[in-house]
Coordinates of C-alpha atoms in Angstrom, one line a residue:
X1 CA 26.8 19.6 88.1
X2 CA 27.7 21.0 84.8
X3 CA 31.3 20.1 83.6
X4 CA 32.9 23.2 81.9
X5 CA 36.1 20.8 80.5
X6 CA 36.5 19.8 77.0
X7 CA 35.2 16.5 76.1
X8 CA 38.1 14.3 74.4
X9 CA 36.4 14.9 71.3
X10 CA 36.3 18.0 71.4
X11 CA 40.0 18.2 72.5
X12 CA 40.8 16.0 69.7
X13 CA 38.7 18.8 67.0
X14 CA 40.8 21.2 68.5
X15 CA 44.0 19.8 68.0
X16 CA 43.4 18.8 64.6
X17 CA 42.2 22.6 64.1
X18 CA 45.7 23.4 65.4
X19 CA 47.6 21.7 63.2
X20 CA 45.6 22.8 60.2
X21 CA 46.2 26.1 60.6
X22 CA 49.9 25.5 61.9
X23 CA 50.0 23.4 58.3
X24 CA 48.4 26.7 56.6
X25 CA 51.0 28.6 58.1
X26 CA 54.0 27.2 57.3
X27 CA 53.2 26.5 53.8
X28 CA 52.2 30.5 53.7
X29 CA 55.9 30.9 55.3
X30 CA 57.5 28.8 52.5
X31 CA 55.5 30.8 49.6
X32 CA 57.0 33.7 51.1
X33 CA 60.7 32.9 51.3
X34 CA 60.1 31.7 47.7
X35 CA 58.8 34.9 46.3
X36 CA 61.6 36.5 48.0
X37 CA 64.3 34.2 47.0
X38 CA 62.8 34.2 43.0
X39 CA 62.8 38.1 43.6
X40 CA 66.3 38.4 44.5
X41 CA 67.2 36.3 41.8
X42 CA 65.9 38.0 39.2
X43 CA 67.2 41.0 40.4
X44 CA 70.4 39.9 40.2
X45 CA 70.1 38.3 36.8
X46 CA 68.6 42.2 35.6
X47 CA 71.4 44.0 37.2
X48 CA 74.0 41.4 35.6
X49 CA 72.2 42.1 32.0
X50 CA 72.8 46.1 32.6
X51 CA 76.3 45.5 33.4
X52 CA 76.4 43.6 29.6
X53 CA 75.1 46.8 28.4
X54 CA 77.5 49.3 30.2
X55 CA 79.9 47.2 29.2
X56 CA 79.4 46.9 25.3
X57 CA 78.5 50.3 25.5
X58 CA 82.2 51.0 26.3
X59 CA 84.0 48.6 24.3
X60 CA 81.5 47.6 21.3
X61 CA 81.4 44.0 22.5
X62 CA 81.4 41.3 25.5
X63 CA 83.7 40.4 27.6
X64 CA 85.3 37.5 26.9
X65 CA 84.6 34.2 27.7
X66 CA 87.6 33.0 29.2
X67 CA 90.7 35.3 29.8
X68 CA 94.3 34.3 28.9
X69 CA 96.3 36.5 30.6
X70 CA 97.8 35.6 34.0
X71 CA 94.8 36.9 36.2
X72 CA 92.2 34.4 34.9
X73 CA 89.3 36.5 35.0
X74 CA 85.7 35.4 34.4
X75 CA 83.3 37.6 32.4
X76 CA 81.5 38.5 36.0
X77 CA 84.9 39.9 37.4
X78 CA 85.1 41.6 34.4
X79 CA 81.6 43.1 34.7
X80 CA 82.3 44.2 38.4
X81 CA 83.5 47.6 37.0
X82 CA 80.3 47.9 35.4
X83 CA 77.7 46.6 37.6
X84 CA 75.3 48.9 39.7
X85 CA 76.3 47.0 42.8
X86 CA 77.8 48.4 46.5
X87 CA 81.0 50.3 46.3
X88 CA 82.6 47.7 48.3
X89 CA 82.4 44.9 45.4
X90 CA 84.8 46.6 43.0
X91 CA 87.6 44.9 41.3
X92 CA 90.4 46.3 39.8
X93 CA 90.1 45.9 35.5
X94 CA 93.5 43.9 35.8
X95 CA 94.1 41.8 38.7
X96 CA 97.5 40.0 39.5
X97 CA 97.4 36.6 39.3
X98 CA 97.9 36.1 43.0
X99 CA 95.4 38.7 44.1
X100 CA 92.8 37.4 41.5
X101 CA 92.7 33.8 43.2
X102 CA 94.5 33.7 46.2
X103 CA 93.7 31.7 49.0
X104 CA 91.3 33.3 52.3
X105 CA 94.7 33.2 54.8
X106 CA 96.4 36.2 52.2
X107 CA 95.1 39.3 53.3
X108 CA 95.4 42.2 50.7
X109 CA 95.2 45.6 50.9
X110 CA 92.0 47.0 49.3
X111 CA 90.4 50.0 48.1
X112 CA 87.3 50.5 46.6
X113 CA 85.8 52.5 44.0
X114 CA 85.1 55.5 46.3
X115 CA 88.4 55.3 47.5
X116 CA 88.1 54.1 50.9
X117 CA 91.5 52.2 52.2
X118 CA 90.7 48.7 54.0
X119 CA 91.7 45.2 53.8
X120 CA 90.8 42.5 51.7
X121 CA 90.9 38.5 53.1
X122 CA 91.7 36.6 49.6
X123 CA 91.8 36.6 46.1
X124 CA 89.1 38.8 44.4
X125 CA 88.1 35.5 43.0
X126 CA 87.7 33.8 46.2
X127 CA 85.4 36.7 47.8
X128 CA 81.8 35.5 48.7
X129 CA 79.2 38.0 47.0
X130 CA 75.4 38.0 47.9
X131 CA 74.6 39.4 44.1
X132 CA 76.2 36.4 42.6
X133 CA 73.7 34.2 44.4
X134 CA 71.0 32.5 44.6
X135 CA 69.2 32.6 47.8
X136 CA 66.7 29.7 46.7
X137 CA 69.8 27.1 45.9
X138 CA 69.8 24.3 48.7
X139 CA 73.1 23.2 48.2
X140 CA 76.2 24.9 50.7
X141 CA 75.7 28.7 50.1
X142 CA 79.0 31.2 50.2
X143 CA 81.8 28.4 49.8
X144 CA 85.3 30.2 49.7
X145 CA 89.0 28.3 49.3
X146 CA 87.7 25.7 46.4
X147 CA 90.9 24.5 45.0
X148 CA 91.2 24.7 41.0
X149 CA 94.5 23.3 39.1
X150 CA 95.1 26.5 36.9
X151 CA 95.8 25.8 33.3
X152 CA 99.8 26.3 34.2
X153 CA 99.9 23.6 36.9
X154 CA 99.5 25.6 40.2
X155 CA 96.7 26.0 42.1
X156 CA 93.9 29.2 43.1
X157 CA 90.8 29.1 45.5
X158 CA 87.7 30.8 44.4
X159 CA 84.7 31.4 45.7
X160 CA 80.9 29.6 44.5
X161 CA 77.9 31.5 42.6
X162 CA 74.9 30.5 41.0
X163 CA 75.1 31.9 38.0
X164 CA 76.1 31.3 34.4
X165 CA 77.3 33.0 31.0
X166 CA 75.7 31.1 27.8
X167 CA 78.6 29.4 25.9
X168 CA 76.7 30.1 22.6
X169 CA 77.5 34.0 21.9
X170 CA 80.3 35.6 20.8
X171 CA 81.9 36.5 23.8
X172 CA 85.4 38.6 23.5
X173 CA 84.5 38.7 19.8
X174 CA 83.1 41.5 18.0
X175 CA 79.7 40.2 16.4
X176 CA 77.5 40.7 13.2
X177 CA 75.5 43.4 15.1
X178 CA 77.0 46.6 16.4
X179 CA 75.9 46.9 19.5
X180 CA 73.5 44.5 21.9
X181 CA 70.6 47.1 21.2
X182 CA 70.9 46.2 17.4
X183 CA 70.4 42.1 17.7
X184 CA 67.4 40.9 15.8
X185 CA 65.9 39.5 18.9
X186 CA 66.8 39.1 22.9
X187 CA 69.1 36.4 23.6
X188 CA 69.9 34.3 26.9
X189 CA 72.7 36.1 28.3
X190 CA 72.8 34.5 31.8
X191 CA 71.2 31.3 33.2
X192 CA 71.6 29.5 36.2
X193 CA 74.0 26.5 38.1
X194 CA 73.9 24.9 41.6
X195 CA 76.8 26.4 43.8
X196 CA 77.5 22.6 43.9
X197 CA 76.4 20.4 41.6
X198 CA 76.6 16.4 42.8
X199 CA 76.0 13.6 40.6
X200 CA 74.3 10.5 41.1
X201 CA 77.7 8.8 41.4
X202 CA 78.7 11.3 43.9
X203 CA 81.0 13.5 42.0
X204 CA 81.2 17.1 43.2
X205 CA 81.4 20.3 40.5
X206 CA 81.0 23.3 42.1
X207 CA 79.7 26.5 40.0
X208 CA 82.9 29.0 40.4
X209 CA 81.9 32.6 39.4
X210 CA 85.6 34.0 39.1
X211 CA 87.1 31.5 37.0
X212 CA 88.1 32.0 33.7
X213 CA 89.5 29.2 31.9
X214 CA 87.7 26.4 30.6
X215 CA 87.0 23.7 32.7
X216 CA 84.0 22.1 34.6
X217 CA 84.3 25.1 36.8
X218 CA 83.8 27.4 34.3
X219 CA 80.8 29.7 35.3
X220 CA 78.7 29.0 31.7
X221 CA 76.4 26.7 30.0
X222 CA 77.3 25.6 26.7
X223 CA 80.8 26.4 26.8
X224 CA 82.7 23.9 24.3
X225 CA 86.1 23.9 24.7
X226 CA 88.0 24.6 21.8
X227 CA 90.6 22.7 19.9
X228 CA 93.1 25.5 19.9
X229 CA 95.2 25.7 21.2
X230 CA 95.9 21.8 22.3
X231 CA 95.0 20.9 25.5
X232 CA 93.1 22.5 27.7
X233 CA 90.6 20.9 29.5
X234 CA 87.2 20.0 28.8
X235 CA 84.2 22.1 30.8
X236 CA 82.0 18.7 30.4
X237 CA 79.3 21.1 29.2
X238 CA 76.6 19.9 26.3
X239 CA 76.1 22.1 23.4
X240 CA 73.5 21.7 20.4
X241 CA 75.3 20.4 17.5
X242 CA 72.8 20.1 13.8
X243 CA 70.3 17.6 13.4
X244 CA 68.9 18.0 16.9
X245 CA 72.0 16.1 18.3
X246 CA 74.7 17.6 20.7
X247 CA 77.9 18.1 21.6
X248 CA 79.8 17.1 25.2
X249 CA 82.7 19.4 26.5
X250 CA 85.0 20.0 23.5
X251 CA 84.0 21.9 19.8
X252 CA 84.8 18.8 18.0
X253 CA 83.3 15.9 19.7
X254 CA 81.6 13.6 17.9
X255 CA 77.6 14.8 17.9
X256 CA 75.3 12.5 20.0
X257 CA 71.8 11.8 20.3
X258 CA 70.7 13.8 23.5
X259 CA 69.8 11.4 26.9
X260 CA 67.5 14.2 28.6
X261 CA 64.1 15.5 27.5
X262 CA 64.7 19.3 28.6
X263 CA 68.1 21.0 29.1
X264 CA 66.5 22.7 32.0
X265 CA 67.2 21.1 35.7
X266 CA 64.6 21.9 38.2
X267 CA 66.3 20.7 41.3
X268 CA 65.5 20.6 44.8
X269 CA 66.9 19.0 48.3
X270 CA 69.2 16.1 47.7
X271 CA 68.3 15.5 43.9
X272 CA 71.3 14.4 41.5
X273 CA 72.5 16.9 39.1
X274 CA 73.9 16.9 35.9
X275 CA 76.6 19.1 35.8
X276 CA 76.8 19.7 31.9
X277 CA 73.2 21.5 31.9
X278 CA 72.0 24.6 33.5
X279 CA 70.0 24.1 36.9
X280 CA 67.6 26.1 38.7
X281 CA 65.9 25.5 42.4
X282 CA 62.8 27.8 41.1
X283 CA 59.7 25.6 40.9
X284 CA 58.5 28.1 38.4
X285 CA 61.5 27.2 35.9
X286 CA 64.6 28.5 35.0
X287 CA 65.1 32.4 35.1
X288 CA 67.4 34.0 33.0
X289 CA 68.8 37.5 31.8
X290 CA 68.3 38.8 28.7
X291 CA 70.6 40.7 26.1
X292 CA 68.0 43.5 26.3
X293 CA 68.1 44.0 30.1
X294 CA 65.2 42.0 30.7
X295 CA 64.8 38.5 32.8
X296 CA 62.5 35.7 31.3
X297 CA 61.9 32.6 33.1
X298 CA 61.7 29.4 31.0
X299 CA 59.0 26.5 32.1
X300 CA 60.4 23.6 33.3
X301 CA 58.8 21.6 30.9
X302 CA 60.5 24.2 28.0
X303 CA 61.1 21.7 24.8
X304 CA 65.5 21.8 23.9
X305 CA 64.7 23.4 20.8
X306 CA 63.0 26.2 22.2
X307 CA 65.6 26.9 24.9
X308 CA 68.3 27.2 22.8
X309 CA 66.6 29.1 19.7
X310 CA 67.1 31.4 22.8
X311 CA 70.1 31.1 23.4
X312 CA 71.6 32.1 19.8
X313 CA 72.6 35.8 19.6
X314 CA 74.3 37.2 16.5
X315 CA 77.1 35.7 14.5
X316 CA 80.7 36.7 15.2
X317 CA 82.5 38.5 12.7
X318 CA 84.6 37.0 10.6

């Protein structure tokens, strides 16, 4: 009689057949939720570079870098105002010290720009926002209550993001062009960080998007400290000095010869970082906004030179 069962060969074809297209599958599944992540990303990284424009379109120049006043506030919580985001992230142009970086067991009333009354858990600073991050990042998404020593001594809690101001333009400062329509050519005006960056030694720098005072924490790339007023801390950031050679944290450290081939990062699961470059988890390279509203991604292989040719806008004023 006829045996209608699968030989074990056969059973063995067909598992191998299973797996291929289970294989096939998944790796369609992953170049989805990649498209999707790089998507949002750049999305975020356009809507960030309109905000720039709103903003120097109201006061004929960028917001500062770092703020000294007693609220601390980064150039993204000063974009908030401006940004084309939900009604519900809005932050006051001048927060109090305490409600800028508070910690999440401070609850504060809130009301937001369409004048809806509600309550707010924590600091603005120390509020988790989707637009300031980076679905692709493998590192711990949406951490709130990091502790920062503030430049006075005390201490705030803020909230991680992924993404950074370029340390190189005039930020605060009224450059050689009038407005950012005017510059001779786009420049970098946002480029990416791990949430948390950890080192091959194991130290831990985590990307905070509200502060704004120099220091490793410092949401930027290329941010040199400067050397006044005395002592304030160094952001541990690298910089291009002349002659090809660089500059590490502070605006008058001794030039170096640089010890990495790209300034770009390309990082994925459980790979060291190096906290004074830029990093992105985008296998097609490192996405960035530009001064004219556009986003252009830089190859991972990008040469230093190019990159920060990039990265120079205008001259300040002087």
């Amino acid at each position: 009689m006829r045996r209608n069962a699968l030989s074990r060969i056969e059973f063995v074809v067909a598992l191998l057949m299973v797996a291929v297209l289970a294989g096939l599958g998944f790796s369609l599944i992953q170049r989805v939720r990649e498209s999707a992540a790089r998507t949002s990303c750049q999305s975020n990284l356009r809507q960030l570079a309109l905000g720039v424009l709103n903003y120097d379109g109201v006061n004929a120049q960028l917001p500062p870098l770092v703020d000294a006043d007693a609220g601390l506030m980064s150039v993204f919580a000063q974009l908030c105002p401006y940004l084309e985001a939900s009604s519900r992230m809005y932050a006051s142009p001048r927060s109090s010290a305490e409600r800028y970086h508070a910690a999440s067991s401070v609850s504060f009333p809130f009301t937001g720009q369409s004048g809806q009354k509600s309550s707010q858990d924590g600091g603005d600073a120390n509020q988790i926002w989707s637009f300031f991050l980076d679905p692709a990042d493998p590192t711990p998404k949406g951490q709130r209550d990091v502790p920062v020593t503030l430049p006075h001594g005390s201490i705030g809690y803020y909230a991680t993001g992924n993404y950074a101001v370029n340390g190189l333009l005039a930020w605060g400062k009224k450059s050689s062009a009038k407005s950012l329509e005017e510059w001779p050519a786009p420049a970098v005006l946002f480029a990416e960080r791990l949430q948390t960056c950890r080192t091959a030694n194991g130290e831990v720098i985590h990307n905070l998007w509200g502060v704004g005072f120099y220091s490793p924490n410092l949401p930027a790339f290329a941010a040199l400290t400067p050397t006044d007023p005395p002592g304030l801390q160094s952001t541990g950031q690298i910089a291009p000095a002349t002659g090809g050679q660089f500059r590490i944290g502070r605006a008058d450290a001794v030039p170096q010869s640089a010890d990495f081939s790209t300034p770009i990062q390309l990082l994925r699961d459980g790979q060291p970082c190096d906290p004074r470059l830029p990093a992105t988890p985008h296998r097609t390279g490192m996405p960035t906004a530009m001064s004219d509203g556009s986003v252009r991604v830089f190859a991972p292989n990008t040469d230093a030179e190019t990159f920060w040719a990039a990265c120079a806008g205008p001259p300040p004023v002087r």
